[in-house]
Short mmCIF file of C-alpha atoms in Angstrom, two decimals:
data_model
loop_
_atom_site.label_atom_id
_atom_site.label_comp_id
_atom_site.label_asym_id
_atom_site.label_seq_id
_atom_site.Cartn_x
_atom_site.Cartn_y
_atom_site.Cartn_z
CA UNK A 20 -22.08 -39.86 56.33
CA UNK A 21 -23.94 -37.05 55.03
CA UNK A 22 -20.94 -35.39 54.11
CA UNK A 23 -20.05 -38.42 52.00
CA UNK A 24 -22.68 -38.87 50.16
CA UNK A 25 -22.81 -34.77 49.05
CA UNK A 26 -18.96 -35.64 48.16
CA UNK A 27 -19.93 -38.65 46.08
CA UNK A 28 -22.55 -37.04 43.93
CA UNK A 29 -20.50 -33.69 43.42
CA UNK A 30 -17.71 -36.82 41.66
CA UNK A 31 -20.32 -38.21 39.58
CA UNK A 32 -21.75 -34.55 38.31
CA UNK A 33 -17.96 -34.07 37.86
CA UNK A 34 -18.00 -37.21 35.87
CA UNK A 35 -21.37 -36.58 33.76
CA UNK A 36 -20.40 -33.08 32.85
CA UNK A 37 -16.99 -34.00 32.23
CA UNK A 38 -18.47 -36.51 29.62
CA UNK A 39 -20.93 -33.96 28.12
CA UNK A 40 -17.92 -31.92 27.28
CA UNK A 41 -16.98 -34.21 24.17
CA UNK A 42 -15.24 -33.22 21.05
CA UNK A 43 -15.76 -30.26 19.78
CA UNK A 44 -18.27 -29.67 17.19
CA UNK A 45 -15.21 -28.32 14.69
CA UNK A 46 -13.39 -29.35 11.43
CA UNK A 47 -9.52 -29.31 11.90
CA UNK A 48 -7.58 -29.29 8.44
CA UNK A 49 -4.24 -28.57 7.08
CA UNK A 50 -2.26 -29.47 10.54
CA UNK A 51 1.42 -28.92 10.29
CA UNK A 52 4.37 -28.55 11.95
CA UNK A 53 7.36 -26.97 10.48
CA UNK A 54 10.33 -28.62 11.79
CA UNK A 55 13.35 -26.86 13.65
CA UNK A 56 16.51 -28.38 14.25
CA UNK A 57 17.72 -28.95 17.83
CA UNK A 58 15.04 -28.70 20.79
CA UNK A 59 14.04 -25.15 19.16
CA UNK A 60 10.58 -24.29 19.57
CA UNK A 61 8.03 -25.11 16.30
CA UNK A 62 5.30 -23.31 14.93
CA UNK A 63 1.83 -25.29 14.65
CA UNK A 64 -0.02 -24.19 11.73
CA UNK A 65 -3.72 -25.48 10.75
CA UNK A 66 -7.16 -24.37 9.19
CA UNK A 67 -10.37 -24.48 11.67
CA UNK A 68 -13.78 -24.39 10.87
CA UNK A 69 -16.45 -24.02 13.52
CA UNK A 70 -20.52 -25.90 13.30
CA UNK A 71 -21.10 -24.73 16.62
CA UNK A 72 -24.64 -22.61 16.59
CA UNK A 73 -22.90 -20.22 18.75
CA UNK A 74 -19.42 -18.99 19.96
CA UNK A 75 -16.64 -21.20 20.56
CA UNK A 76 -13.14 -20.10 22.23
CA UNK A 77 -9.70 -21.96 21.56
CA UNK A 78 -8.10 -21.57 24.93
CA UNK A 79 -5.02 -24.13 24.40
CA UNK A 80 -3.43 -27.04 23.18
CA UNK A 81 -1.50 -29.97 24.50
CA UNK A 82 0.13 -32.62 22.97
CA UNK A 83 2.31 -35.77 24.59
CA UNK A 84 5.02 -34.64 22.04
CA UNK A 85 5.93 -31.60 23.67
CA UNK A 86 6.57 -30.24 27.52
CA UNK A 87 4.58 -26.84 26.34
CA UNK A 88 1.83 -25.64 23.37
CA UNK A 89 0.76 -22.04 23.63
CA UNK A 90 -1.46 -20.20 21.71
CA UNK A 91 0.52 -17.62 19.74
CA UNK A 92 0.39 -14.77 16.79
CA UNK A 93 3.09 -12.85 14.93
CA UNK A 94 2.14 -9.40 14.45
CA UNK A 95 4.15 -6.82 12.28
CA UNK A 96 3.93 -3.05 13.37
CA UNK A 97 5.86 -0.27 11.80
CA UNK A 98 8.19 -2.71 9.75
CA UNK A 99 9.04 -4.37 13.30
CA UNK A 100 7.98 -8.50 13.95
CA UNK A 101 6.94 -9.43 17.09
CA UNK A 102 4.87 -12.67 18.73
CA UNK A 103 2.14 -12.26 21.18
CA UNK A 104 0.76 -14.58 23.85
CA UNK A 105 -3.11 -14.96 22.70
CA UNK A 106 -5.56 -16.27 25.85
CA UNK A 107 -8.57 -17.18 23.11
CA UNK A 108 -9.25 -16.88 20.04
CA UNK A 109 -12.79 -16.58 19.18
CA UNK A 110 -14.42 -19.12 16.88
CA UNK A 111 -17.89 -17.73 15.50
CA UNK A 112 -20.70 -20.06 14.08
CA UNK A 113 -19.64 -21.66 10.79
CA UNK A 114 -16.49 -19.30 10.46
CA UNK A 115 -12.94 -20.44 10.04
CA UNK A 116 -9.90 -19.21 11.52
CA UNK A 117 -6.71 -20.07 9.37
CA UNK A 118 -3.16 -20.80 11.59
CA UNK A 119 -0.91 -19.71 9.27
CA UNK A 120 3.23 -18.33 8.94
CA UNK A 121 2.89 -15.05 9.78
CA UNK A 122 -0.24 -14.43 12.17
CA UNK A 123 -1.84 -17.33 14.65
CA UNK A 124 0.73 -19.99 15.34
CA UNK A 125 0.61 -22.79 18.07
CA UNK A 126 4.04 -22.75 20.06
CA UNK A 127 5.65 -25.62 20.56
CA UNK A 128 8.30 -26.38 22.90
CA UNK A 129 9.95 -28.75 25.37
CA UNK A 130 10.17 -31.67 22.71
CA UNK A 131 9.85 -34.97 24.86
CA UNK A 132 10.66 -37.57 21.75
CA UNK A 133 12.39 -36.79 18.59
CA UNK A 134 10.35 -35.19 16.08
CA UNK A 135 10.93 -35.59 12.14
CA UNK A 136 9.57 -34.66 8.78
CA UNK A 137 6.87 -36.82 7.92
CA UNK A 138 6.39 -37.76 11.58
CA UNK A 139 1.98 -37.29 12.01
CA UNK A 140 1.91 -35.97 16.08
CA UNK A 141 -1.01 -35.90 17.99
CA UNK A 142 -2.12 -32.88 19.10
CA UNK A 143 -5.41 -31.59 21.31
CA UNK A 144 -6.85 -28.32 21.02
CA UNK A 145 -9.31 -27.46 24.04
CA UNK A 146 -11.88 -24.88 24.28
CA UNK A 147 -13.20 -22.91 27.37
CA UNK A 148 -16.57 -25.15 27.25
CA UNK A 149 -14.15 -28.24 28.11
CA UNK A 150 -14.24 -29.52 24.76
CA UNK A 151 -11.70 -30.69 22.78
CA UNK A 152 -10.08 -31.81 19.48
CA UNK A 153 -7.35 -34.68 18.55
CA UNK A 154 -5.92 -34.20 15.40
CA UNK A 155 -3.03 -35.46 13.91
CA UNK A 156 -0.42 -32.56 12.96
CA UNK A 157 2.38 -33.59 9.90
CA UNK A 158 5.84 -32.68 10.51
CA UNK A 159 6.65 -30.87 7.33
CA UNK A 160 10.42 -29.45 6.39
CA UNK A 161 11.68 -25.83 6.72
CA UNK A 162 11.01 -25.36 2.75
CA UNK A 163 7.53 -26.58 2.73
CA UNK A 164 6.06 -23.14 4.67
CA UNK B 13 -0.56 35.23 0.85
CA UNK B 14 1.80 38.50 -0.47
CA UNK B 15 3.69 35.66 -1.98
CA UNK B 16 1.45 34.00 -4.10
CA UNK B 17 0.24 37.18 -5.52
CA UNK B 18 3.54 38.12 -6.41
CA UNK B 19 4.35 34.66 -8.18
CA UNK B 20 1.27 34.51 -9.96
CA UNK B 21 1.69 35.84 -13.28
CA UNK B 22 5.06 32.84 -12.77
CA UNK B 23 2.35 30.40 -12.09
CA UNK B 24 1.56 29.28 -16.04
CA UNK B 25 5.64 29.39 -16.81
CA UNK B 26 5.76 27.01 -13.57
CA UNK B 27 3.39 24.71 -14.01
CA UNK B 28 4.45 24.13 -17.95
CA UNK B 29 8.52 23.62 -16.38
CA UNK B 30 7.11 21.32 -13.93
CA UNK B 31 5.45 19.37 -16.52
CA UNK B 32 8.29 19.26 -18.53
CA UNK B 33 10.82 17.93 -15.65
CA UNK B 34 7.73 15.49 -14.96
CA UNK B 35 7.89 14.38 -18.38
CA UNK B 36 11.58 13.57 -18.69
CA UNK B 37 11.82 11.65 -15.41
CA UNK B 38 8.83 9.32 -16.58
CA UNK B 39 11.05 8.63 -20.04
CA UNK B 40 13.93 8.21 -17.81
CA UNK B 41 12.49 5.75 -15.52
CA UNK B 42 10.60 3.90 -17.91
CA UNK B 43 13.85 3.76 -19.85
CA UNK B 44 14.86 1.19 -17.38
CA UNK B 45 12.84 -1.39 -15.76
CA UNK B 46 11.72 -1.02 -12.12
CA UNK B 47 12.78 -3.02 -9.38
CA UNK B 48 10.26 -5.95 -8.03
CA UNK B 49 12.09 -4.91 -4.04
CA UNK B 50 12.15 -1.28 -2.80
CA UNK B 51 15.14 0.72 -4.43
CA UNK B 52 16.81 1.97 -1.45
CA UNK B 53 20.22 2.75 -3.46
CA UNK B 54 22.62 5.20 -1.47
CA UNK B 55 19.51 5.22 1.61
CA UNK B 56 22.40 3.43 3.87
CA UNK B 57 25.82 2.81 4.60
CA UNK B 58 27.89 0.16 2.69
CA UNK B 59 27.71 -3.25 4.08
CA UNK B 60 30.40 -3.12 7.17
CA UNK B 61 30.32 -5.35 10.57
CA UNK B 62 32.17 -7.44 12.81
CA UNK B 63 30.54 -10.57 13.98
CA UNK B 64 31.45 -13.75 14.55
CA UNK B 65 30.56 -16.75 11.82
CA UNK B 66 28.54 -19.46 13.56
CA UNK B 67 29.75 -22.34 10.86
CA UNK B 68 33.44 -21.68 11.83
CA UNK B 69 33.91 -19.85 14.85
CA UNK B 70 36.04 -17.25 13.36
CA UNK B 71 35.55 -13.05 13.16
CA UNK B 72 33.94 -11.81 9.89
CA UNK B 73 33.81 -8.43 8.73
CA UNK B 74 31.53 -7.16 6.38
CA UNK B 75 34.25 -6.69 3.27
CA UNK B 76 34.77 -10.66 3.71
CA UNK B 77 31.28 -10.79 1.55
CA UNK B 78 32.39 -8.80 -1.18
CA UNK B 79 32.12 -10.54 -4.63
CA UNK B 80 28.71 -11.45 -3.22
CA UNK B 81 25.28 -10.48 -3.35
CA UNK B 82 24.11 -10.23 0.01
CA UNK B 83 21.09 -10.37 1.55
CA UNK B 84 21.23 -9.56 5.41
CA UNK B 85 18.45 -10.27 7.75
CA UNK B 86 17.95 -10.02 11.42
CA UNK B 87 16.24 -12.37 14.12
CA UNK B 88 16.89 -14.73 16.67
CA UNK B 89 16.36 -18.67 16.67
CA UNK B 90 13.42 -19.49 19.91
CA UNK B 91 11.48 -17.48 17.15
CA UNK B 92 8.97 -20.31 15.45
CA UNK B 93 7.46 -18.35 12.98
CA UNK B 94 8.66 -15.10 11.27
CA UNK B 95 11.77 -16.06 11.49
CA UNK B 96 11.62 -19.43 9.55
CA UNK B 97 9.38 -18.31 7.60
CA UNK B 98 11.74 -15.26 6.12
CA UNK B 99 14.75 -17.53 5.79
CA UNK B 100 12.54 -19.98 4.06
CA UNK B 101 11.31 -17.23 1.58
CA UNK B 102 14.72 -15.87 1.22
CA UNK B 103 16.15 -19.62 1.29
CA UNK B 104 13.82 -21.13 -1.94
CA UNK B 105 14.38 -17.47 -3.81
CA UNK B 106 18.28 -18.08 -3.70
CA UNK B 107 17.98 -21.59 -4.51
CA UNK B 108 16.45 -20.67 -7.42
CA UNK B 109 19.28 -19.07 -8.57
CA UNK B 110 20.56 -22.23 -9.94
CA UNK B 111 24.72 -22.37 -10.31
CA UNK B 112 24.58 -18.83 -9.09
CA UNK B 113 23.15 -19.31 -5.91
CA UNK B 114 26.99 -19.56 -4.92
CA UNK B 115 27.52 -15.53 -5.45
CA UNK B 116 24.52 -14.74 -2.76
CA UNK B 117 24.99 -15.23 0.76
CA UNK B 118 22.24 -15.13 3.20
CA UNK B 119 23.42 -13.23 6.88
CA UNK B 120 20.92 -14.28 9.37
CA UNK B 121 22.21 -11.99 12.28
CA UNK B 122 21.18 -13.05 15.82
CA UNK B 123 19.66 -10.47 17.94
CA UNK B 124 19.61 -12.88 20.58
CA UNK B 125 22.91 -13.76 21.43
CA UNK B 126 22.41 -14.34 25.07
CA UNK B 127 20.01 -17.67 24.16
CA UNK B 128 21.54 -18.20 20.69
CA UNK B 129 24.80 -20.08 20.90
CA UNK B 130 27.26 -20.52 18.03
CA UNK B 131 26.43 -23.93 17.92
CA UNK B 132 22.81 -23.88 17.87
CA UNK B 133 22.80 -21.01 15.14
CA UNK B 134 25.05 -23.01 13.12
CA UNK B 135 22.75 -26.08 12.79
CA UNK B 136 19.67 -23.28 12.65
CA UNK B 137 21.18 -21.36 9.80
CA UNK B 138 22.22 -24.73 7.74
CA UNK B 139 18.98 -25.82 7.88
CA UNK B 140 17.71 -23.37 5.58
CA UNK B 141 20.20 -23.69 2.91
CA UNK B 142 23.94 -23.65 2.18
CA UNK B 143 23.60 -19.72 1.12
CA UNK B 144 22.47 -19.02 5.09
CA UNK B 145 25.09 -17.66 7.76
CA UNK B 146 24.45 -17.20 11.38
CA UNK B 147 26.22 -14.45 12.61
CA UNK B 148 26.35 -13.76 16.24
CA UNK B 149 28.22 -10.61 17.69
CA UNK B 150 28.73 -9.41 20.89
CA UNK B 151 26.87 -6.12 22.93
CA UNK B 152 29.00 -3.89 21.19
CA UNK B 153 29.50 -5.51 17.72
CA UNK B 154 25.75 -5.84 17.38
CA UNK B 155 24.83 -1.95 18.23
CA UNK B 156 27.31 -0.86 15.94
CA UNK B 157 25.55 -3.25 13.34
CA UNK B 158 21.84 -2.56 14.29
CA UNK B 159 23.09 1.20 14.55
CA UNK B 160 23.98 1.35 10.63
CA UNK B 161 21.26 0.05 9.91
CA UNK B 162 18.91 1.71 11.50
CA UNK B 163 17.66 -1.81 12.81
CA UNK B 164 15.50 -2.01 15.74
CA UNK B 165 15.29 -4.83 18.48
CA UNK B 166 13.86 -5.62 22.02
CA UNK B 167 13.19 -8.33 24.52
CA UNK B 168 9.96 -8.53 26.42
CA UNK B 169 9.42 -9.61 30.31
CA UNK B 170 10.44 -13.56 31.15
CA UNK B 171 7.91 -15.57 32.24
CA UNK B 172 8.28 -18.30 34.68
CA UNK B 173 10.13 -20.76 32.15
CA UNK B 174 12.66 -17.83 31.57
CA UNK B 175 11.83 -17.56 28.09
CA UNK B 176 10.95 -14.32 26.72
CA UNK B 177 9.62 -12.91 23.20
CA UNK B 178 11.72 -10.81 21.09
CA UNK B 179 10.92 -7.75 18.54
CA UNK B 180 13.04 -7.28 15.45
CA UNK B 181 12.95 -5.54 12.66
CA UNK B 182 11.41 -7.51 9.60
CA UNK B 183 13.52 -5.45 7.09
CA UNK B 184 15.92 -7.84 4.87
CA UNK B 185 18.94 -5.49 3.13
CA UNK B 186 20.03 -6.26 0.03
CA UNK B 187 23.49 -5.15 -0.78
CA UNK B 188 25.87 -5.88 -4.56
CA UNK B 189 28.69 -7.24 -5.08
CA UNK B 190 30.39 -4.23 -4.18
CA UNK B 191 29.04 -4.24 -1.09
CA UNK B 192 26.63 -0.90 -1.51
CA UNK B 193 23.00 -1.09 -0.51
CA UNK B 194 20.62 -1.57 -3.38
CA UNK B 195 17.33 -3.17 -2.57
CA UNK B 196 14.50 -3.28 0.84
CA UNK B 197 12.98 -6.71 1.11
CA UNK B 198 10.17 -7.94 3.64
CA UNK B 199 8.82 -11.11 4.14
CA UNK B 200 5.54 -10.06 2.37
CA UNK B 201 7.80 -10.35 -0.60
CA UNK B 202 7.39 -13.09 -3.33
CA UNK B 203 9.93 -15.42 -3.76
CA UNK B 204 10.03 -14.92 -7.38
CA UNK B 205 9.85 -11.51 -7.19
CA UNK B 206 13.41 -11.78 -5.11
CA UNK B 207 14.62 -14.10 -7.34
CA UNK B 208 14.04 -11.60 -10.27
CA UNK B 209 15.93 -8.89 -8.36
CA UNK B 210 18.91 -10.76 -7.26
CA UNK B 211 19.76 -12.66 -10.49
CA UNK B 212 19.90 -8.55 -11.95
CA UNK B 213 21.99 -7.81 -9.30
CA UNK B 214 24.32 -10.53 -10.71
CA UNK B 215 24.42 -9.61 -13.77
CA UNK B 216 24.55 -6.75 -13.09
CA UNK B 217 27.90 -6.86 -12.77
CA UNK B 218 28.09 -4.17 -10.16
#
């Protein structure tokens, strides 16, 4: 009985700091997809600004429009191109960090419905404090990046 | 130390030669404008390969694409973001061409081929414009390609999905209608900076 009752209040401090982890005190702009043909993995691309008094670290991203979303970034060394998995990326107080062609990119791949230009799909970003973001990202075409 | 001693009373007649040669190259280059792209004239081999076309299935060799300004570019198609983002560049600076967008062809060359089916670099390389071919070669075709070129390549460790990153070589060739190596392009490079180069190229004649 005693065992129950530890059980029970362990779920509700679950619950309560589950709830204290709301959305993320951050300003998500300029979200984007460029399209691919086929079931070829797409590049995320996005501005975002942090009003967090202290650190903040992007850990991942999920969206119900894909199997997979990883955090990624293209680096060029020596006149060769190559993409890097990226655990976190740090999000100082009032700084923004720009997803762009070339450097940080979400990865997205596994499409589970069919994606098109103009299409807006949603997309979560989550932090290592639990928090998260929902932001719409615009399908764009191949020529608008 | 010997030898400086003994060039030294040379020294004067030197330097005043030196600025003389220095002086004529600087009227001879400004007699013609510079390039926007890197001038890598006569830096590498004429434009030679066999690969396979991934619109048609057949074999192409390099001397198919003469008549054409070229533009030859290497990467594979699980690549979301420099890849794209090149042909994209490359794609709009073509298009801009106008009516002669027809005498420049694009060569997207897979350096993927085990992932990177005919097929699916067919509909990758059409997306980006009717001036963009994927070519896919096999082992053999694509060392001897990457080889001439000097091109670089790798693939890194699989995760659990089986997929796995690859390194290329950002470097984008540009060869005339002759098929000889002119220009170095990267995807740094401004669209209409490419444009620029490639409609001189043209008219070039050469």
């Amino acid at each position: 009985m005693k065992r129950l009752l530890l059980c029970v209040l362990m779920l509700m401090a679950a619950v309560v700091s589950a709830q204290a982890a709301g959305p993320a005190p951050v300003t998500v702009s300029q979200a984007r997809i460029r399209w691919l043909p086929g079931d070829l993995p797409m590049a995320g691309y996005f501005r975002i600004t942090s009003h967090a008094p202290g650190p903040l670290y992007l850990v991942g991203a999920d969206s119900p429009a894909f199997g997979m979303a990883m955090l990624h970034r293209s680096v060029e060394d020596a006149g060769v191109s190559r993409m890097e998995h990226v655990d976190r990326v740090t999000l100082n107080p009032a700084q923004t960090v720009v997803f762009a062609p070339g450097g940080y990119h979400l990865m997205l791949m596994q499409r589970k419905q069919d994606v098109r230009t103009g299409q807006a799909v949603p997309l979560t970003l989550r932090f290592s404090n639990g928090e998260t973001i929902t932001t719409r990202f615009r399908v764009v075409g191949i020529e608008d990046e | 130390m010997r030898l400086r001693r003994a060039l030294a009373p040379l020294l004067p007649g030197m330097r005043l030669a030196l600025l003389v040669v220095a002086g004529l190259l600087a009227a001879c280059s400004r007699s013609q404008t510079p390039w926007g792209l890197k001038d890598i004239s006569g830096l590498m081999p004429p434009l030679d390969f066999t690969l396979t076309d991934a619109g048609n299935g057949a074999t192409v060799h390099g001397k198919d694409f003469r008549g054409k300004v070229v533009l030859l570019y290497f990467g594979y198609t699980h690549c979301p973001d420099v890849c794209p983002t090149t042909l994209s560049l490359l794609g709009r600076a073509v298009a801009a061409l106008g009516n002669d967008a027809a005498q420049v062809r694009v060569l997207f060359v897979s350096v993927d081929p085990a992932r990177d089916t005919l097929a699916q670099l067919k509909t990758y390389a059409a997306a980006f414009g009717p001036q963009v071919v994927g070519l896919r070669g096999s082992d053999t075709e694509l060392k001897a390609l990457t080889k001439r070129y000097r091109v670089t390549y790798g693939y890194g460790k699989p995760d659990a999905h089986g997929n796995y990153e690859v390194s290329h070589s950002s470097a984008i060739y540009v060869f005339d209608r002759q098929g000889k190596v002119r220009l170095l392009a990267g995807p740094g490079d401004n669209a209409l900076v490419i444009t620029a180069d490639l409609e001189r190229l043209l008219q070039s004649g050469a």
